[in-house]
Short mmCIF file of C-alpha atoms in Angstrom, two decimals:
data_model
loop_
_atom_site.label_atom_id
_atom_site.label_comp_id
_atom_site.label_asym_id
_atom_site.label_seq_id
_atom_site.Cartn_x
_atom_site.Cartn_y
_atom_site.Cartn_z
CA UNK I 950 -4.26 -2.04 -35.72
CA UNK I 951 -7.71 -3.58 -35.41
CA UNK I 952 -10.24 -3.14 -38.18
CA UNK I 953 -12.52 -0.84 -36.21
CA UNK I 954 -14.07 1.73 -38.51
CA UNK I 955 -14.92 4.92 -36.69
CA UNK I 956 -18.72 5.31 -36.28
CA UNK I 957 -20.22 8.17 -38.26
CA UNK I 958 -21.57 9.70 -35.06
CA UNK I 959 -18.16 9.78 -33.30
CA UNK I 960 -17.24 13.03 -31.51
CA UNK I 961 -15.39 15.60 -33.58
CA UNK I 962 -11.64 15.18 -33.22
CA UNK I 963 -11.17 18.92 -32.70
CA UNK I 964 -13.61 18.83 -29.78
CA UNK I 965 -11.72 15.95 -28.16
CA UNK I 966 -8.34 17.67 -28.61
CA UNK I 967 -9.72 20.84 -27.00
CA UNK I 968 -11.22 18.86 -24.10
CA UNK I 969 -7.92 17.03 -23.40
CA UNK I 970 -5.53 19.95 -23.94
CA UNK I 971 -4.72 20.46 -20.25
CA UNK I 972 -2.10 22.83 -18.92
CA UNK I 973 1.21 21.51 -17.63
CA UNK I 974 2.00 19.42 -15.68
CA UNK I 975 0.22 16.71 -17.64
CA UNK I 976 0.58 13.12 -18.84
CA UNK I 977 0.53 12.27 -22.55
CA UNK I 978 -1.78 9.30 -23.12
CA UNK I 979 -1.71 8.97 -26.90
CA UNK I 980 -3.70 10.18 -29.91
CA UNK I 981 -7.30 10.17 -31.07
CA UNK I 982 -8.17 7.28 -33.40
CA UNK I 983 -9.90 8.37 -36.60
CA UNK I 984 -11.25 5.79 -39.07
CA UNK I 985 -9.17 3.08 -37.42
CA UNK I 986 -5.86 5.01 -37.44
CA UNK I 987 -4.23 7.30 -34.83
CA UNK I 988 -4.08 11.00 -35.68
CA UNK I 989 -0.62 12.27 -34.59
CA UNK I 990 -1.96 15.84 -34.62
CA UNK I 991 -4.68 14.99 -32.10
CA UNK I 992 -2.89 14.35 -28.79
CA UNK I 993 -4.74 13.43 -25.60
CA UNK I 994 -3.49 14.32 -22.12
CA UNK I 995 -4.32 13.69 -18.48
CA UNK I 996 -3.87 16.51 -15.92
CA UNK I 997 -1.33 15.49 -13.28
CA UNK I 998 -3.17 17.47 -10.61
CA UNK I 999 -6.29 15.31 -10.99
CA UNK I 1000 -4.57 11.97 -10.35
CA UNK I 1001 -5.67 12.13 -6.71
CA UNK I 1002 -9.18 11.49 -8.09
CA UNK I 1003 -7.93 7.92 -8.54
CA UNK I 1004 -8.31 5.74 -11.59
CA UNK I 1005 -9.01 2.42 -13.27
CA UNK I 1006 -7.05 0.65 -16.01
CA UNK I 1007 -9.04 -2.36 -17.22
CA UNK I 1008 -9.11 -4.81 -20.10
CA UNK I 1009 -8.88 -8.46 -21.04
CA UNK I 1010 -5.57 -10.33 -20.88
CA UNK I 1011 -3.15 -9.22 -23.58
CA UNK I 1012 -4.86 -5.93 -24.45
CA UNK I 1013 -2.10 -3.66 -23.09
CA UNK I 1014 -3.10 -2.83 -19.49
CA UNK I 1015 0.39 -3.28 -18.05
CA UNK I 1016 1.99 -1.14 -20.75
CA UNK I 1017 -0.58 1.60 -20.09
CA UNK I 1018 0.29 1.44 -16.40
CA UNK I 1019 3.97 1.69 -17.31
CA UNK I 1020 3.67 4.66 -19.70
CA UNK I 1021 1.61 6.63 -17.17
CA UNK I 1022 3.81 5.73 -14.17
CA UNK I 1023 7.09 6.62 -15.87
CA UNK I 1024 5.77 10.05 -16.88
CA UNK I 1025 4.45 10.77 -13.38
CA UNK I 1026 7.87 9.95 -11.93
CA UNK I 1027 9.66 12.03 -14.57
CA UNK I 1028 7.46 14.99 -13.56
CA UNK I 1029 8.73 14.74 -9.96
CA UNK I 1030 5.99 12.71 -8.25
CA UNK I 1031 6.97 9.43 -6.54
CA UNK I 1032 5.19 6.32 -7.79
CA UNK I 1033 4.38 2.95 -6.22
CA UNK I 1034 3.67 -0.08 -8.43
CA UNK I 1035 2.64 -3.54 -7.23
CA UNK I 1036 4.24 -5.97 -9.69
CA UNK I 1037 2.29 -9.22 -9.49
CA UNK I 1038 3.78 -11.06 -12.45
CA UNK I 1039 7.23 -9.47 -12.79
CA UNK I 1040 6.15 -7.59 -15.92
CA UNK I 1041 6.84 -4.13 -14.51
CA UNK I 1042 10.46 -4.53 -13.50
CA UNK I 1043 11.45 -3.26 -16.97
CA UNK I 1044 10.51 0.24 -15.83
CA UNK I 1045 13.99 0.34 -14.24
CA UNK I 1046 15.68 -0.27 -17.62
CA UNK I 1047 15.86 2.07 -20.62
CA UNK I 1048 13.84 0.87 -23.62
CA UNK I 1049 15.51 -0.34 -26.80
CA UNK I 1050 14.72 1.60 -29.99
CA UNK I 1051 13.44 -0.27 -33.05
CA UNK I 1052 11.82 0.63 -36.34
CA UNK I 1053 8.47 -0.71 -35.18
CA UNK I 1054 8.62 1.24 -31.93
CA UNK I 1055 9.70 4.45 -33.65
CA UNK I 1056 6.87 4.15 -36.16
CA UNK I 1057 4.33 3.54 -33.42
CA UNK I 1058 5.49 6.56 -31.45
CA UNK I 1059 5.49 8.82 -34.53
CA UNK I 1060 1.93 7.79 -35.40
CA UNK I 1061 0.84 8.94 -31.94
CA UNK I 1062 2.66 12.27 -32.05
CA UNK I 1063 5.19 11.03 -29.47
CA UNK I 1064 8.83 12.07 -29.41
CA UNK I 1065 10.11 8.75 -28.09
CA UNK I 1066 13.24 8.86 -25.90
CA UNK I 1067 14.88 5.83 -24.35
CA UNK I 1068 14.96 6.30 -20.57
CA UNK I 1069 14.64 4.33 -17.37
CA UNK I 1070 12.89 5.33 -14.17
CA UNK I 1071 14.88 5.66 -10.95
CA UNK I 1072 13.62 2.50 -9.28
CA UNK I 1073 13.77 0.84 -5.88
CA UNK I 1074 12.68 -2.79 -5.58
CA UNK I 1075 10.79 -4.01 -2.51
CA UNK I 1076 9.45 -7.33 -1.25
CA UNK I 1077 6.90 -8.27 1.41
CA UNK I 1078 8.74 -9.59 4.41
CA UNK I 1079 11.53 -10.93 2.20
CA UNK I 1080 9.28 -12.91 -0.19
CA UNK I 1081 11.12 -12.24 -3.45
CA UNK I 1082 13.86 -9.78 -4.36
CA UNK I 1083 14.02 -6.32 -2.90
CA UNK I 1084 14.19 -4.37 0.35
CA UNK I 1085 11.89 -6.17 2.84
CA UNK I 1086 8.77 -4.34 4.01
CA UNK I 1087 7.52 -5.27 7.47
CA UNK I 1088 5.50 -3.71 10.23
CA UNK I 1089 4.73 -4.71 13.80
CA UNK I 1090 1.39 -6.03 14.99
CA UNK I 1091 1.23 -3.13 17.47
CA UNK I 1092 1.56 -0.59 14.67
CA UNK I 1093 -0.84 -2.45 12.39
CA UNK I 1094 -3.53 -2.21 15.02
CA UNK I 1095 -6.78 -4.04 15.84
CA UNK I 1096 -9.06 -2.41 13.26
CA UNK I 1097 -7.22 -3.52 10.11
CA UNK I 1098 -6.31 -6.86 11.64
CA UNK I 1099 -9.98 -7.52 12.41
CA UNK I 1100 -10.86 -6.77 8.79
CA UNK I 1101 -8.29 -9.11 7.29
CA UNK I 1102 -9.18 -11.84 9.79
CA UNK I 1103 -12.87 -11.49 8.92
CA UNK I 1104 -13.96 -10.96 12.53
CA UNK I 1105 -17.48 -9.89 13.45
CA UNK I 1106 -18.23 -6.85 15.62
CA UNK I 1107 -18.04 -8.78 18.90
CA UNK I 1108 -14.74 -10.42 17.97
CA UNK I 1109 -13.31 -7.10 16.75
CA UNK I 1110 -14.27 -5.49 20.07
CA UNK I 1111 -12.49 -8.29 21.93
CA UNK I 1112 -9.38 -7.91 19.79
CA UNK I 1113 -9.39 -4.17 20.53
CA UNK I 1114 -9.45 -4.98 24.26
CA UNK I 1115 -6.44 -7.24 23.79
CA UNK I 1116 -4.53 -4.46 22.03
CA UNK I 1117 -5.59 -2.01 24.74
CA UNK I 1118 -4.21 -4.32 27.40
CA UNK I 1119 -0.94 -4.72 25.50
CA UNK I 1120 -0.62 -0.94 25.07
CA UNK I 1121 -1.32 -0.30 28.75
CA UNK I 1122 0.96 -3.08 29.98
CA UNK I 1123 3.95 -2.21 27.83
CA UNK I 1124 3.77 -5.52 25.96
CA UNK I 1125 5.09 -4.98 22.45
CA UNK I 1126 3.32 -7.06 19.81
CA UNK I 1127 6.02 -7.30 17.17
CA UNK I 1128 4.95 -10.40 15.28
CA UNK I 1129 2.04 -12.82 15.24
CA UNK I 1130 3.55 -15.14 17.85
CA UNK I 1131 3.41 -12.22 20.30
CA UNK I 1132 -0.30 -11.75 19.68
CA UNK I 1133 -0.95 -15.47 19.94
CA UNK I 1134 0.93 -15.67 23.26
CA UNK I 1135 -1.01 -12.70 24.67
CA UNK I 1136 -4.41 -14.11 23.69
CA UNK I 1137 -3.53 -17.45 25.28
CA UNK I 1138 -2.33 -15.67 28.44
CA UNK I 1139 -5.51 -13.59 28.75
CA UNK I 1140 -7.66 -16.73 28.57
CA UNK I 1141 -5.58 -18.78 31.04
CA UNK I 1142 -3.27 -17.34 33.73
CA UNK I 1143 -4.27 -13.75 32.99
CA UNK I 1144 -8.00 -14.28 32.49
CA UNK I 1145 -8.83 -11.85 35.32
CA UNK I 1146 -6.80 -9.02 33.76
CA UNK I 1147 -9.60 -7.79 31.48
CA UNK I 1148 -12.57 -8.29 33.80
CA UNK I 1149 -12.74 -4.63 34.77
CA UNK I 1150 -13.16 -3.57 31.13
CA UNK I 1151 -15.44 -6.33 29.87
CA UNK I 1152 -13.25 -9.39 29.50
CA UNK I 1153 -12.95 -11.81 26.61
CA UNK I 1154 -14.67 -15.17 26.37
CA UNK I 1155 -12.79 -18.36 25.67
CA UNK I 1156 -15.02 -19.02 22.65
CA UNK I 1157 -14.23 -15.60 21.11
CA UNK I 1158 -10.53 -16.06 21.78
CA UNK I 1159 -10.72 -19.45 20.07
CA UNK I 1160 -12.24 -17.93 16.94
CA UNK I 1161 -9.55 -15.25 16.81
CA UNK I 1162 -6.79 -17.83 17.27
CA UNK I 1163 -8.19 -20.11 14.55
CA UNK I 1164 -8.47 -17.23 12.09
CA UNK I 1165 -5.01 -16.11 13.08
CA UNK I 1166 -3.64 -19.57 12.30
CA UNK I 1167 -5.26 -19.55 8.86
CA UNK I 1168 -3.84 -16.07 8.29
CA UNK I 1169 -0.35 -17.23 9.25
CA UNK I 1170 -0.60 -20.24 6.94
CA UNK I 1171 -1.28 -17.89 4.03
CA UNK I 1172 2.25 -16.52 4.44
CA UNK I 1173 1.20 -13.28 6.13
CA UNK I 1174 3.40 -13.93 9.17
CA UNK I 1175 6.43 -12.81 7.12
CA UNK I 1176 4.95 -9.31 6.89
CA UNK I 1177 5.00 -8.77 10.66
CA UNK I 1178 8.21 -8.05 12.53
CA UNK I 1179 11.05 -5.58 12.76
CA UNK I 1180 12.55 -3.37 11.58
CA UNK I 1181 9.21 -1.74 10.80
CA UNK I 1182 9.08 0.05 7.46
CA UNK I 1183 8.44 3.80 7.34
CA UNK I 1184 6.03 4.54 4.49
CA UNK I 1185 7.57 7.98 4.03
CA UNK I 1186 10.40 6.17 2.26
CA UNK I 1187 7.97 5.82 -0.65
CA UNK I 1188 7.96 9.62 -1.01
CA UNK I 1189 11.57 10.07 -2.09
CA UNK I 1190 12.99 11.75 -5.18
CA UNK I 1191 16.32 11.18 -6.87
CA UNK I 1192 19.12 13.74 -7.14
CA UNK I 1193 17.62 15.11 -10.37
CA UNK I 1194 14.24 15.77 -8.76
CA UNK I 1195 12.49 12.84 -10.41
CA UNK I 1196 10.09 10.80 -8.32
CA UNK I 1197 11.37 7.42 -7.17
CA UNK I 1198 9.49 4.42 -8.55
CA UNK I 1199 8.93 1.92 -5.75
CA UNK I 1200 8.37 -1.46 -7.40
CA UNK I 1201 6.98 -4.11 -5.07
CA UNK I 1202 7.81 -7.57 -6.39
CA UNK I 1203 5.06 -10.04 -5.46
CA UNK I 1204 5.91 -13.54 -6.73
CA UNK I 1205 3.17 -16.06 -6.06
CA UNK I 1206 0.87 -13.48 -4.48
CA UNK I 1207 -2.14 -14.98 -6.31
CA UNK I 1208 -1.78 -17.91 -3.92
CA UNK I 1209 -1.68 -15.58 -0.90
CA UNK I 1210 -4.22 -12.80 -1.53
CA UNK I 1211 -4.54 -12.18 2.22
CA UNK I 1212 -0.92 -11.04 2.32
CA UNK I 1213 -1.48 -8.54 -0.49
CA UNK I 1214 -4.70 -7.23 1.06
CA UNK I 1215 -3.07 -6.88 4.45
CA UNK I 1216 -0.16 -4.92 3.06
CA UNK I 1217 -2.22 -2.56 0.92
CA UNK I 1218 -4.63 -1.62 3.69
CA UNK I 1219 -1.81 -1.03 6.15
CA UNK I 1220 0.18 1.06 3.68
CA UNK I 1221 -2.71 3.32 2.71
CA UNK I 1222 -3.74 3.73 6.34
CA UNK I 1223 -0.17 4.64 7.32
CA UNK I 1224 0.05 7.23 4.55
CA UNK I 1225 -3.28 8.71 5.56
CA UNK I 1226 -1.94 9.04 9.09
CA UNK I 1227 1.45 10.63 8.40
CA UNK I 1228 0.58 12.95 5.51
CA UNK I 1229 -0.96 16.37 6.16
CA UNK I 1230 -4.21 17.53 4.59
CA UNK I 1231 -3.33 19.28 1.34
CA UNK I 1232 -6.43 19.15 -0.87
CA UNK I 1233 -5.75 19.55 -4.58
CA UNK I 1234 -2.14 20.22 -5.57
CA UNK I 1235 -0.55 20.96 -8.98
CA UNK I 1236 0.65 17.36 -8.78
CA UNK I 1237 0.06 14.64 -6.17
CA UNK I 1238 2.54 13.59 -3.49
CA UNK I 1239 2.34 9.92 -4.48
CA UNK I 1240 0.47 7.74 -6.97
CA UNK I 1241 -0.23 4.02 -6.47
CA UNK I 1242 -0.76 1.45 -9.21
CA UNK I 1243 -2.25 -1.82 -7.98
CA UNK I 1244 -1.95 -4.47 -10.70
CA UNK I 1245 -4.25 -7.51 -10.48
CA UNK I 1246 -6.47 -5.45 -8.17
CA UNK I 1247 -9.13 -8.16 -8.04
CA UNK I 1248 -6.86 -9.96 -5.56
CA UNK I 1249 -7.47 -7.16 -3.09
CA UNK I 1250 -11.16 -8.09 -3.00
CA UNK I 1251 -10.89 -11.86 -3.49
CA UNK I 1252 -12.92 -13.47 -0.70
CA UNK I 1253 -13.01 -10.15 1.18
CA UNK I 1254 -15.65 -9.57 3.84
CA UNK I 1255 -18.08 -6.67 3.62
CA UNK I 1256 -16.27 -5.04 6.51
CA UNK I 1257 -12.97 -5.19 4.64
CA UNK I 1258 -14.52 -3.72 1.49
CA UNK I 1259 -16.03 -0.93 3.60
CA UNK I 1260 -12.54 -0.22 4.89
CA UNK I 1261 -11.17 -0.01 1.33
CA UNK I 1262 -13.96 2.37 0.33
CA UNK I 1263 -13.28 4.60 3.31
CA UNK I 1264 -9.54 4.61 2.68
CA UNK I 1265 -9.84 5.45 -1.03
CA UNK I 1266 -12.34 8.20 -0.29
CA UNK I 1267 -10.30 9.87 2.44
CA UNK I 1268 -6.75 9.56 1.13
CA UNK I 1269 -7.46 11.87 -1.81
CA UNK I 1270 -7.21 14.89 0.49
CA UNK I 1271 -3.69 13.79 1.43
CA UNK I 1272 -2.50 14.20 -2.16
CA UNK I 1273 -2.39 10.46 -2.90
CA UNK I 1274 -3.85 8.88 -6.04
CA UNK I 1275 -4.72 5.19 -6.35
CA UNK I 1276 -5.11 3.35 -9.68
CA UNK I 1277 -6.64 -0.11 -9.82
CA UNK I 1278 -5.58 -2.37 -12.71
CA UNK I 1279 -7.76 -5.39 -13.44
CA UNK I 1280 -9.48 -7.29 -16.25
CA UNK I 1281 -13.00 -5.97 -15.85
CA UNK I 1282 -14.64 -3.09 -13.96
CA UNK I 1283 -16.90 -5.69 -12.34
CA UNK I 1284 -13.84 -6.92 -10.39
CA UNK I 1285 -14.03 -3.69 -8.36
CA UNK I 1286 -16.87 -3.18 -5.85
CA UNK I 1287 -19.36 -0.58 -7.07
CA UNK I 1288 -18.72 1.86 -4.22
CA UNK I 1289 -14.96 1.75 -4.92
CA UNK I 1290 -15.52 2.08 -8.67
CA UNK I 1291 -17.54 5.22 -8.03
CA UNK I 1292 -14.41 6.86 -6.58
CA UNK I 1293 -12.31 6.28 -9.72
CA UNK I 1294 -12.49 9.39 -11.89
CA UNK I 1295 -9.80 8.54 -14.46
CA UNK I 1296 -10.57 5.58 -16.71
CA UNK I 1297 -8.55 3.74 -19.36
CA UNK I 1298 -10.59 0.84 -20.68
CA UNK I 1299 -8.90 -1.63 -23.04
CA UNK I 1300 -10.80 -4.31 -24.95
CA UNK I 1301 -13.35 -6.52 -23.24
CA UNK I 1302 -14.37 -9.96 -24.49
CA UNK I 1303 -17.96 -11.17 -24.86
CA UNK I 1304 -17.55 -14.95 -24.97
CA UNK I 1305 -20.42 -15.71 -22.58
CA UNK I 1306 -23.77 -14.16 -21.57
CA UNK I 1307 -22.13 -13.05 -18.33
CA UNK I 1308 -19.43 -11.28 -20.34
CA UNK I 1309 -22.10 -9.46 -22.34
CA UNK I 1310 -23.80 -8.32 -19.13
CA UNK I 1311 -20.45 -7.12 -17.78
CA UNK I 1312 -19.90 -5.02 -20.91
CA UNK I 1313 -23.32 -3.38 -20.54
CA UNK I 1314 -22.50 -2.56 -16.92
CA UNK I 1315 -19.11 -1.12 -17.92
CA UNK I 1316 -20.72 1.08 -20.59
CA UNK I 1317 -23.22 2.40 -18.05
CA UNK I 1318 -20.37 3.80 -15.91
CA UNK I 1319 -19.06 6.07 -18.70
CA UNK I 1320 -20.24 9.60 -19.53
CA UNK I 1321 -22.80 9.86 -22.32
CA UNK I 1322 -21.02 9.63 -25.66
CA UNK I 1323 -21.68 9.45 -29.38
CA UNK I 1324 -19.60 6.27 -29.63
CA UNK I 1325 -21.33 2.91 -29.72
CA UNK I 1326 -19.34 1.76 -26.69
CA UNK I 1327 -20.72 -1.79 -26.57
CA UNK I 1328 -19.44 -2.38 -30.08
CA UNK I 1329 -16.22 -0.41 -29.64
CA UNK I 1330 -15.13 -2.11 -26.40
CA UNK I 1331 -15.25 -5.55 -28.01
CA UNK I 1332 -13.31 -4.49 -31.12
CA UNK I 1333 -10.40 -2.50 -29.68
CA UNK I 1334 -6.94 -3.64 -30.77
CA UNK I 1335 -3.93 -4.16 -28.52
CA UNK I 1336 -2.70 -0.78 -27.31
CA UNK I 1337 -6.04 0.91 -27.97
CA UNK I 1338 -8.41 2.08 -25.26
CA UNK I 1339 -11.49 4.10 -24.45
CA UNK I 1340 -10.44 6.95 -22.17
CA UNK I 1341 -12.11 9.52 -19.93
CA UNK I 1342 -10.29 11.59 -17.29
CA UNK I 1343 -11.13 14.20 -14.70
CA UNK I 1344 -10.57 17.71 -16.00
CA UNK I 1345 -9.21 20.58 -13.92
CA UNK I 1346 -12.74 21.49 -12.80
CA UNK I 1347 -13.35 17.99 -11.46
CA UNK I 1348 -15.73 16.96 -14.25
CA UNK I 1349 -15.27 13.94 -16.55
CA UNK I 1350 -13.86 14.64 -20.00
CA UNK I 1351 -15.65 13.33 -23.12
CA UNK I 1352 -15.00 9.69 -23.95
CA UNK I 1353 -12.12 9.37 -26.44
CA UNK I 1354 -11.14 6.40 -28.63
CA UNK I 1355 -7.37 6.42 -28.07
CA UNK I 1356 -4.22 4.84 -29.46
CA UNK I 1357 -1.98 4.70 -26.38
CA UNK I 1358 1.62 5.95 -26.56
CA UNK I 1359 4.63 3.65 -26.11
CA UNK I 1360 6.53 3.33 -22.82
CA UNK I 1361 10.07 4.73 -22.91
CA UNK I 1362 11.42 2.19 -20.45
CA UNK I 1363 11.83 -1.48 -21.37
CA UNK I 1364 8.63 -3.34 -22.16
CA UNK I 1365 10.37 -6.60 -21.19
CA UNK I 1366 11.07 -7.62 -17.58
CA UNK I 1367 14.40 -6.36 -16.26
CA UNK I 1368 17.25 -8.92 -16.34
CA UNK I 1369 17.75 -10.59 -12.96
CA UNK I 1370 21.32 -9.31 -12.82
CA UNK I 1371 20.07 -5.73 -13.15
CA UNK I 1372 17.47 -6.22 -10.42
CA UNK I 1373 20.17 -7.71 -8.17
CA UNK I 1374 22.43 -4.73 -8.87
CA UNK I 1375 19.70 -2.21 -7.99
CA UNK I 1376 18.80 -4.08 -4.78
CA UNK I 1377 22.47 -4.33 -3.72
CA UNK I 1378 22.94 -0.58 -4.30
CA UNK I 1379 19.83 0.38 -2.33
CA UNK I 1380 20.34 2.94 0.41
CA UNK I 1381 17.50 1.28 2.35
CA UNK I 1382 18.93 -2.26 2.38
CA UNK I 1383 21.06 -1.62 5.45
CA UNK I 1384 18.13 -0.11 7.31
CA UNK I 1385 15.53 -2.80 6.61
CA UNK I 1386 17.48 -5.78 5.30
CA UNK I 1387 18.14 -7.74 8.50
CA UNK I 1388 15.37 -9.11 10.73
CA UNK I 1389 15.47 -7.98 14.37
CA UNK I 1390 13.80 -10.23 16.96
CA UNK I 1391 14.05 -8.35 20.22
CA UNK I 1392 12.30 -9.05 23.48
CA UNK I 1393 8.55 -8.61 23.21
CA UNK I 1394 5.27 -10.00 24.54
CA UNK I 1395 6.11 -13.63 23.72
CA UNK I 1396 9.37 -13.63 25.69
CA UNK I 1397 7.95 -11.59 28.59
CA UNK I 1398 4.89 -13.81 29.02
CA UNK I 1399 7.00 -16.95 28.67
CA UNK I 1400 9.29 -15.72 31.42
CA UNK I 1401 6.29 -15.00 33.66
CA UNK I 1402 4.92 -18.48 33.08
CA UNK I 1403 8.27 -20.03 33.94
CA UNK I 1404 8.67 -17.82 36.99
CA UNK I 1405 11.88 -16.36 35.58
CA UNK I 1406 13.17 -12.86 35.30
CA UNK I 1407 13.01 -10.83 32.12
CA UNK I 1408 16.34 -9.57 30.85
CA UNK I 1409 17.07 -5.88 30.77
CA UNK I 1410 16.81 -4.01 27.50
CA UNK I 1411 18.69 -0.82 26.87
CA UNK I 1412 18.36 1.98 24.35
CA UNK I 1413 17.03 -0.16 21.49
CA UNK I 1414 13.75 -0.79 23.31
CA UNK I 1415 10.61 1.15 22.43
CA UNK I 1416 8.33 2.82 25.01
CA UNK I 1417 5.96 -0.13 24.65
CA UNK I 1418 8.58 -2.66 25.77
CA UNK I 1419 10.85 -0.94 28.28
CA UNK I 1420 9.98 -1.08 31.95
CA UNK I 1421 8.36 -4.50 31.80
CA UNK I 1422 11.43 -6.18 33.30
CA UNK I 1423 11.74 -6.94 37.01
CA UNK I 1424 14.84 -5.68 38.81
CA UNK I 1425 17.29 -8.47 39.45
CA UNK I 1426 18.32 -7.19 42.85
CA UNK I 1427 16.00 -7.47 45.82
CA UNK I 1428 14.77 -4.34 47.57
CA UNK I 1429 17.18 -4.95 50.48
CA UNK I 1430 20.08 -5.42 48.09
CA UNK I 1431 19.13 -2.22 46.35
CA UNK I 1432 18.93 -0.33 49.63
CA UNK I 1433 22.28 -1.69 50.79
CA UNK I 1434 23.95 -0.75 47.56
CA UNK I 1435 22.54 2.80 47.45
CA UNK I 1436 25.32 5.29 48.33
CA UNK I 1437 24.97 8.09 50.80
CA UNK I 1438 24.36 11.57 49.39
CA UNK I 1439 27.70 12.89 50.64
CA UNK I 1440 29.75 10.08 49.14
CA UNK I 1441 32.02 10.94 46.18
CA UNK I 1442 30.44 10.01 42.86
CA UNK I 1443 26.97 9.86 44.39
CA UNK I 1444 25.15 10.80 41.13
CA UNK I 1445 27.15 8.34 39.04
CA UNK I 1446 26.53 5.51 41.51
CA UNK I 1447 22.80 6.28 41.63
CA UNK I 1448 22.60 6.30 37.86
CA UNK I 1449 24.33 2.92 37.62
CA UNK I 1450 22.21 1.25 40.30
CA UNK I 1451 20.07 -1.55 38.78
CA UNK I 1452 17.00 -0.76 40.89
CA UNK I 1453 17.13 2.90 39.87
CA UNK I 1454 17.55 1.92 36.22
CA UNK I 1455 14.47 -0.24 36.53
CA UNK I 1456 12.51 2.63 38.11
CA UNK I 1457 13.33 5.01 35.27
CA UNK I 1458 12.48 2.36 32.69
CA UNK I 1459 9.13 1.81 34.41
CA UNK I 1460 8.46 5.54 34.54
CA UNK I 1461 9.22 5.81 30.86
CA UNK I 1462 6.84 2.97 30.18
CA UNK I 1463 3.98 4.62 32.05
CA UNK I 1464 4.45 7.71 29.90
CA UNK I 1465 4.68 5.69 26.69
CA UNK I 1466 2.12 2.96 27.26
CA UNK I 1467 -0.99 4.93 26.29
CA UNK I 1468 -0.67 4.42 22.57
CA UNK I 1469 -3.06 6.62 20.63
CA UNK I 1470 -4.50 5.16 17.48
CA UNK I 1471 -5.69 6.65 14.24
CA UNK I 1472 -9.02 6.35 12.44
CA UNK I 1473 -7.84 3.00 11.07
CA UNK I 1474 -6.54 1.70 14.41
CA UNK I 1475 -2.86 2.06 13.50
CA UNK I 1476 -0.54 3.76 15.97
CA UNK I 1477 -0.29 7.51 15.55
CA UNK I 1478 3.13 8.82 14.62
CA UNK I 1479 4.68 12.14 13.89
CA UNK I 1480 5.79 12.69 10.36
CA UNK I 1481 9.51 12.33 9.79
CA UNK I 1482 11.15 15.75 9.45
#
């Protein structure tokens, strides 16, 4: 425990306990610190229903941010709400393993009024496109859409408009954009052999196409190409509960993501946009449908354009009404853009360091974002010990609670990373591995355009093709052959012969394509889908 004597003008403990004594369901955060020691009779809680007001967990390295994330996430899941955690450093995998009791841990829990129980969260491990261990998460370029792709590529308004035209052409022409090579092939086609295709709706200049292709190449080199492809992940699989009614903890393993921030940004924006699209408007619920924890959140904004940040702000603001809460975990509040920070109603601030003048300025800015308090926050924030924090949460009326100097409770799952053998066991037992584990590379824009360029015929696809890809093939038989092979109406088996005729098959595929080509897109440019029943 740090030697941080409680200021004489600190709020009365009884007032803090009353302000944080929320009705169930709620999350236990810890206990009020009095004169440098936790008071086990002064518990502090966070209302589960207010987690859709989003949150921030901040603090210098080694101050306990990850453990705070863990103790909150495991309680949310135990209460029946699914949780998503982005595990940048592998520190969070221990949430899948029951914690080991010890004298030190028992004493810490008792001092905070916590009845510590060893338990693990029901956990599913995921990876981005197969980078790392876990069920691979992928999506198609068609489903990702032009709006988000423009943001992550850093395109200007003119270039974004051109990219939208390209997607419109693909949607109308039944050209599925499954991965980045499909998009590259289509852009090259529309600026060479197919340059007249877009003239009626504005066209695309060679210079603009060149910029998009160069940015696309840089994006691919960052490792983001692994995220695009099939089978496309359904984000509703993050909303599952186990057989006991506990929320599933979806743990995304992200090894080396600090070297590929574009991949992380791309994934997060797509995922939140998809959830916004498929979830109904619900307003405030007794507990949210899903809560996200984004560790190392500064990576989301590293080198981001203003347009991308605007997209994050819009997403965070709107997704609250869908019953989704988002927590950002980072070293300093200054890592989060001001307009995003303004959306984060729940705050757990661990110690900040003032080694430089810039650090001192950052502390003053952090203090200014907290409700008025009797604490000397500038002094307190630089003297907090490991596992201590300054807390304020949204109460049930949507107003911030008083600032409380808090000794955080202990996680009940393992505070060490899970053994590799245990992670392997969980991944092998996953019910989703068979659905998403193997890459599918079916016929799409790249193959169709290549066949056109070579003057060949495109092979027929059967029931596994989507509305955006079927019907693009040319019938192998000539019209005369088709006419000769068409049976007379009075012949036996007329219907069966008609149904098996290749020209007729091609007609029905084409008809299906016309009905399915007009892909409608959401506010974020992703393809609109019906929620899974």
